[in-house]
GROMACS .gro file of C-alpha atoms in nm:
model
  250
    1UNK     CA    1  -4.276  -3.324   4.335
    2UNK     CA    2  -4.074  -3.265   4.023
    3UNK     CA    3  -3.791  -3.008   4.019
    4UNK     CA    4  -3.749  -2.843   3.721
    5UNK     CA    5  -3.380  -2.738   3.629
    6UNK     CA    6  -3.351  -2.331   3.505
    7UNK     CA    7  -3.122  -2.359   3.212
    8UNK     CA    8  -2.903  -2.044   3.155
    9UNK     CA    9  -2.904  -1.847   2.835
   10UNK     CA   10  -2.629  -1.674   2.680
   11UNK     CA   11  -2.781  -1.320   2.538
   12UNK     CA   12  -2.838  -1.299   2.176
   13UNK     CA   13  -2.600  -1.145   1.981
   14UNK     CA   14  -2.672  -0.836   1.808
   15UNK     CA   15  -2.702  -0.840   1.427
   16UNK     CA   16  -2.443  -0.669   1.185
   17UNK     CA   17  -2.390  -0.633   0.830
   18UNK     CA   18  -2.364  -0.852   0.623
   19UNK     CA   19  -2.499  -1.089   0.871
   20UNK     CA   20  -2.293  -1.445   0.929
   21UNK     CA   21  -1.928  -1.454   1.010
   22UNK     CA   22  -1.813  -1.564   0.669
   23UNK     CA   23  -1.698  -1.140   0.653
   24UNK     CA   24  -1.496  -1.182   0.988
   25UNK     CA   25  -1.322  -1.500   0.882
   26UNK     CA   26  -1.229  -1.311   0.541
   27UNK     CA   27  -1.108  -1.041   0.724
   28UNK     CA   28  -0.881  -1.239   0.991
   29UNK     CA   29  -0.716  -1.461   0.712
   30UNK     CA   30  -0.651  -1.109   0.493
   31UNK     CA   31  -0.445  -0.997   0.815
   32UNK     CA   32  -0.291  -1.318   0.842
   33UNK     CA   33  -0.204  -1.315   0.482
   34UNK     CA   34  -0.065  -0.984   0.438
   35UNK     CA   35   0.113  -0.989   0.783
   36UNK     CA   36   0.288  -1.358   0.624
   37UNK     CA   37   0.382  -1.180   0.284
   38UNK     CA   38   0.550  -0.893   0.462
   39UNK     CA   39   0.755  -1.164   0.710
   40UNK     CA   40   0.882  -1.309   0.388
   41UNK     CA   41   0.974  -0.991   0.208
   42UNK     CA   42   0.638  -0.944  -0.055
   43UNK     CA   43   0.489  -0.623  -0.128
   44UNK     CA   44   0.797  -0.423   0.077
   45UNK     CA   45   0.840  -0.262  -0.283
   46UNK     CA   46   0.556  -0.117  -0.299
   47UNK     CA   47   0.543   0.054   0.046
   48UNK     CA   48   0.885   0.178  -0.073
   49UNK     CA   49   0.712   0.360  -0.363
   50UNK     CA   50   0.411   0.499  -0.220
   51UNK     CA   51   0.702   0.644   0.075
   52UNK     CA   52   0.867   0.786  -0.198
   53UNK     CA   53   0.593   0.898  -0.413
   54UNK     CA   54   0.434   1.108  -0.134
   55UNK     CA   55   0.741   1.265   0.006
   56UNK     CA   56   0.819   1.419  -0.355
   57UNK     CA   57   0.424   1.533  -0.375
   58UNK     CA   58   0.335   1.702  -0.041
   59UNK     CA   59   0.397   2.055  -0.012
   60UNK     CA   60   0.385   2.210   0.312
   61UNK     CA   61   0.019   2.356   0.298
   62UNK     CA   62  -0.039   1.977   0.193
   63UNK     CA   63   0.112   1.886   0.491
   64UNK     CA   64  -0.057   2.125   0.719
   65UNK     CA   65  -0.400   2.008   0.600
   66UNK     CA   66  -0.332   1.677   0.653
   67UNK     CA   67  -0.187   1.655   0.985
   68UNK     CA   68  -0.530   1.851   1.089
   69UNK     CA   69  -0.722   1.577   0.982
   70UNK     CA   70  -0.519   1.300   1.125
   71UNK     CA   71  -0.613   1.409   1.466
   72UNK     CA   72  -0.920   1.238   1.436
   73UNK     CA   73  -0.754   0.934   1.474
   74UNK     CA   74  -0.569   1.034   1.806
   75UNK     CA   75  -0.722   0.776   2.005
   76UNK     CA   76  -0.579   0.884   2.355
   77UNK     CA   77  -0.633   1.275   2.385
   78UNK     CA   78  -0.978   1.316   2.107
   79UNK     CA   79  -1.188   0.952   2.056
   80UNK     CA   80  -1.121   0.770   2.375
   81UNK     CA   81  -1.276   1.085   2.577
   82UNK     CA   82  -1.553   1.179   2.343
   83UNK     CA   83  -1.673   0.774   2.355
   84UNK     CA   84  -1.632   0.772   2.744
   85UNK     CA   85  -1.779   1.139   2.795
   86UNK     CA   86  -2.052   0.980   2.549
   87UNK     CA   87  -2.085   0.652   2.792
   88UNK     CA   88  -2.115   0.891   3.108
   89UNK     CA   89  -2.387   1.095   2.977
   90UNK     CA   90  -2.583   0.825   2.901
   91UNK     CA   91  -2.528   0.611   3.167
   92UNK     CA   92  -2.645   0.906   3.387
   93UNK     CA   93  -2.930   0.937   3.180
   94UNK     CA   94  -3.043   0.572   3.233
   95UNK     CA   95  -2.887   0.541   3.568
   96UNK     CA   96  -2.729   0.225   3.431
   97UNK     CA   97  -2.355   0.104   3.396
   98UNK     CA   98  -2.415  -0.061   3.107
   99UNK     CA   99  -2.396   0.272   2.884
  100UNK     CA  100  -1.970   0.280   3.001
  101UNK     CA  101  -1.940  -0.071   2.918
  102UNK     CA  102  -1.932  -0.017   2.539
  103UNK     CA  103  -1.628   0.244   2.523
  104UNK     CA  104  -1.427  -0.017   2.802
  105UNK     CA  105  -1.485  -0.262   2.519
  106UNK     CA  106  -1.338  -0.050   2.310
  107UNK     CA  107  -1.086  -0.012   2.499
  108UNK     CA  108  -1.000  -0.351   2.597
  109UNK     CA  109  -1.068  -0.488   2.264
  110UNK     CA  110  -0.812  -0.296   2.092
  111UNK     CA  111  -0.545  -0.297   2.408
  112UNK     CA  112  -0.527  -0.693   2.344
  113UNK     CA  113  -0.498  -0.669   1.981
  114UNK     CA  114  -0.326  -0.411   1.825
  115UNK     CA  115  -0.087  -0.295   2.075
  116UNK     CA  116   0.087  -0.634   2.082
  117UNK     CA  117   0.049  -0.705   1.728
  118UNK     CA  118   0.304  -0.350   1.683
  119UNK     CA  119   0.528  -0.442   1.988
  120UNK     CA  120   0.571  -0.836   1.818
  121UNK     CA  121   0.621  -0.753   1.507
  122UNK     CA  122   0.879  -0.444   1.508
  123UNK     CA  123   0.845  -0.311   1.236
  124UNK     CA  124   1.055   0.057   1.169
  125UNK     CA  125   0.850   0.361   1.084
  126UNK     CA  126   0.893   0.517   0.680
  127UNK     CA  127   1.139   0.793   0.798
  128UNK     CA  128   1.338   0.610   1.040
  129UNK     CA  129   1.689   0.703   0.901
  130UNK     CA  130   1.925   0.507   1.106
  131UNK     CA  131   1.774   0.143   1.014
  132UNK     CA  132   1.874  -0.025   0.708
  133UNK     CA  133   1.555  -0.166   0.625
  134UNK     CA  134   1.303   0.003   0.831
  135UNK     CA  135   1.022  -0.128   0.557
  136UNK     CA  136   1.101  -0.503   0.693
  137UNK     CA  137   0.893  -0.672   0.979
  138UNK     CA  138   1.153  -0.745   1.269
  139UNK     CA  139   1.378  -0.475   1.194
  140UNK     CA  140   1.317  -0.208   1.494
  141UNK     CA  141   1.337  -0.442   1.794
  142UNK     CA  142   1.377  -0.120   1.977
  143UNK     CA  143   1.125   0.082   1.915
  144UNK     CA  144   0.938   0.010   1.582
  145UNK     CA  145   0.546  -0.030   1.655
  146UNK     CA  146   0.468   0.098   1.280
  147UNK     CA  147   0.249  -0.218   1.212
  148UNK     CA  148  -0.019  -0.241   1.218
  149UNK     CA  149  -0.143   0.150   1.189
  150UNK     CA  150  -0.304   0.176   1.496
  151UNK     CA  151  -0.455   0.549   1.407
  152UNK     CA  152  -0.645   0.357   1.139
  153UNK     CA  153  -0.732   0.072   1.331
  154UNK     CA  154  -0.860   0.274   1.626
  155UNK     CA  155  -1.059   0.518   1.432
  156UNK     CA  156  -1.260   0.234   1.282
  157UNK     CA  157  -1.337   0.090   1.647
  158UNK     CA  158  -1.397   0.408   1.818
  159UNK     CA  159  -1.599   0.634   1.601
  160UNK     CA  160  -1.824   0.270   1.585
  161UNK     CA  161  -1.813   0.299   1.958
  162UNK     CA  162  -1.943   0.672   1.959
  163UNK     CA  163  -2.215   0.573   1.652
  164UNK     CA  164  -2.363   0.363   1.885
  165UNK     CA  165  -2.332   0.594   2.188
  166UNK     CA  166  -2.531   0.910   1.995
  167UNK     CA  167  -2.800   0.684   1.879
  168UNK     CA  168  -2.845   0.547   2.283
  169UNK     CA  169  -2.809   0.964   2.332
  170UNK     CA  170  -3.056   1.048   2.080
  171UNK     CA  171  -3.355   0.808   2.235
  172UNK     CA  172  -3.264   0.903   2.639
  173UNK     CA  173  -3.365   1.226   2.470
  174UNK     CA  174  -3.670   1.107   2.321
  175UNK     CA  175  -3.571   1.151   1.972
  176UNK     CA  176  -3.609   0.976   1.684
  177UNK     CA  177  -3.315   0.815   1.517
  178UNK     CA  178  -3.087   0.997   1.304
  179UNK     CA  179  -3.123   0.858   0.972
  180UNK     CA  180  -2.919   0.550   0.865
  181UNK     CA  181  -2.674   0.772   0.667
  182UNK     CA  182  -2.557   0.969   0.962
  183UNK     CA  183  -2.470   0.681   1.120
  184UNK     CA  184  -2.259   0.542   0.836
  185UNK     CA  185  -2.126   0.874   0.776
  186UNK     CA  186  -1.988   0.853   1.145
  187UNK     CA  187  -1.834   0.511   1.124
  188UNK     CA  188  -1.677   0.524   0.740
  189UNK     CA  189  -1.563   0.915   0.715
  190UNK     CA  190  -1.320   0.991   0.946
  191UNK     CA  191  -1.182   0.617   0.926
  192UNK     CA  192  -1.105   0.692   0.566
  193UNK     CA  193  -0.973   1.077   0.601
  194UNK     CA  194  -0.735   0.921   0.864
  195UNK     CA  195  -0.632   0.589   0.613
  196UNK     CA  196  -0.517   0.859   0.353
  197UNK     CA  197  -0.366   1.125   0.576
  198UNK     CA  198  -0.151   0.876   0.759
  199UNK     CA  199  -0.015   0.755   0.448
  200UNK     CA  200   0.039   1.041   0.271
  201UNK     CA  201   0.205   1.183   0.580
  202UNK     CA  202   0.462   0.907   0.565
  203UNK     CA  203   0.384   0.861   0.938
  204UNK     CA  204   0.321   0.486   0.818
  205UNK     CA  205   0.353   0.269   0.492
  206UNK     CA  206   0.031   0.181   0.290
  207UNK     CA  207   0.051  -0.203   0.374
  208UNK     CA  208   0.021  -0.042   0.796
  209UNK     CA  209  -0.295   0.145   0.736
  210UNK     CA  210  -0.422  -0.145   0.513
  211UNK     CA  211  -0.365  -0.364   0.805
  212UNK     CA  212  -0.494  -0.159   1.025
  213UNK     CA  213  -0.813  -0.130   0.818
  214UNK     CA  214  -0.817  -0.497   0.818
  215UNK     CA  215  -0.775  -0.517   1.180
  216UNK     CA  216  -1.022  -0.277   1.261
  217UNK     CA  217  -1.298  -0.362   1.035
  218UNK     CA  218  -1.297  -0.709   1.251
  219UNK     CA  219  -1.266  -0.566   1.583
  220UNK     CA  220  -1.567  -0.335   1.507
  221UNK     CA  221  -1.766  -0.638   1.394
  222UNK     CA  222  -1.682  -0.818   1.693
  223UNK     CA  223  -1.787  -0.508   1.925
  224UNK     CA  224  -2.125  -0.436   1.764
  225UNK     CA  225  -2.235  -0.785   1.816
  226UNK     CA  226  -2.228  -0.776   2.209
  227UNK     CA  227  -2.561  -0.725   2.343
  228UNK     CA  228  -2.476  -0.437   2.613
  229UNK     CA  229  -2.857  -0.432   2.713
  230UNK     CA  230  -2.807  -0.820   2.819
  231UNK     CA  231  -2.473  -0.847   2.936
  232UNK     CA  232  -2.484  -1.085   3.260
  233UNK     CA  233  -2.409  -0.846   3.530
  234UNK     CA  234  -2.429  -0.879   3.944
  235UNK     CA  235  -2.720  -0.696   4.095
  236UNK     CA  236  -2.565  -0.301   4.122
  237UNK     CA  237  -2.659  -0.075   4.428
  238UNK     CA  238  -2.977   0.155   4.304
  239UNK     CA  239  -3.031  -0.110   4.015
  240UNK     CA  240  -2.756   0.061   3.783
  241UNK     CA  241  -2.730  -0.300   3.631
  242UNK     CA  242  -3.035  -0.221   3.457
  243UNK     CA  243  -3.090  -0.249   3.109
  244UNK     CA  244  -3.025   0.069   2.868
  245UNK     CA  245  -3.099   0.164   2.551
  246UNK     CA  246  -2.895  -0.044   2.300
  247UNK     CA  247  -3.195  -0.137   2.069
  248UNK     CA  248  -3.085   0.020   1.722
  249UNK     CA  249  -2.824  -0.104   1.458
  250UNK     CA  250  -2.646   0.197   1.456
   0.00000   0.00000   0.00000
């Protein structure tokens, strides 16, 4: 009698938009790019003007205002325990793991990139009196972890992370899906309040939080193709490998 072989399956990926990875590839060489030009002393000018330009327009109300809204990109003490309170609630919900293994993505994800991205490239932060230089990559071996802007970077992967948690929410629930724009809302908003409040805080220079954009629009691209639904996992006591409810492209 003839034995058939089972071949394994990788899951499917999960689709994104635009679909392909012609976007990711743009995005990875436009970090790679702008990371070179700063090593060899391009564009340093113009973070040296938009430092300057923002510390002569920024009264303190200005200030206030802005440093409010730049909380939403505090990744440690606001996003990372909304997405994991998020991945708890629903994971109860389904009785499934899976649910938690979207924010430890996150996390993991963005540990591996961006974290040693700032400590290898030591770059000093706008303010940062006692360097010579503090604009130039290298020139903080001590403590400069300005690039890339990981309060921009972070946003964009976490507020994906919690996008994707409300929708799997929203249908343990039984409701319908918010609408589209909600969703986009969630992921593009805050990114973008914390982009401009960073820089015109002078907490970073421009070409951090446009690296950090960079950086971020490919890690979230990379995290909303995993399918968490059909993630190979071992078999779980009370069958909380089960699948949950990652169907929508929120």
């Amino acid at each position: 009698m003839r034995q058939t072989t089972r071949v394994r399956r990788w899951p499917r990926l999960r689709p994104v938009h635009p679909a392909g990875w012609w976007l990711d590839g743009v995005l990875l060489a436009a970090v790679v790019g702008l990371t070179a030009a700063l090593a060899s002393g391009q564009l340093l000018g113009i973070d040296l003007a938009v430092r300057d330009w923002v510390d002569a327009h920024r009264p303190e109300p200005a200030y206030w205002v802005a440093r409010v809204f730049n909380s939403l990109g505090q990744g440690g003490w606001f996003l990372m325990p909304i997405a994991f309170g998020l991945g708890a609630l629903v994971s109860l919900r389904t009785r499934s793991v899976r649910p938690l293994l979207v924010p430890v993505g996150g996390f993991v994800l963005t540990s591996f990139t961006i974290g040693p991205m700032k400590l290898w490239l030591d770059r000093g932060y706008p303010h940062n009196t006692g360097l010579a230089h503090p604009e130039e990559l290298f020139s903080d071996p001590a403590g400069g972890t300005a690039y890339p802007s990981g309060h921009v970077a972070n946003a964009i992967v976490w507020y994906g992370v919690i996008a994707l948690l409300l929708a799997a929410l929203l249908r343990t629930l039984g409701r319908p899906d918010a609408p589209a724009g909600v969703y986009l809302a969630i992921r593009v908003v805050p990114p973008a309040i914390v982009f401009c409040t960073t820089t015109y805080l002078g907490w970073h220079w421009i070409t951090d939080s446009v690296a950090g954009l960079l950086l971020g629009l490919f890690l979230d691209r990379l995290l909303a193709r995993v399918p968490w639904d059909d993630v190979p996992l071992p078999a779980l006591p009370g069958g909380l490998h089960r699948h949950g409810v990652f169907t929508s492209d929120a």
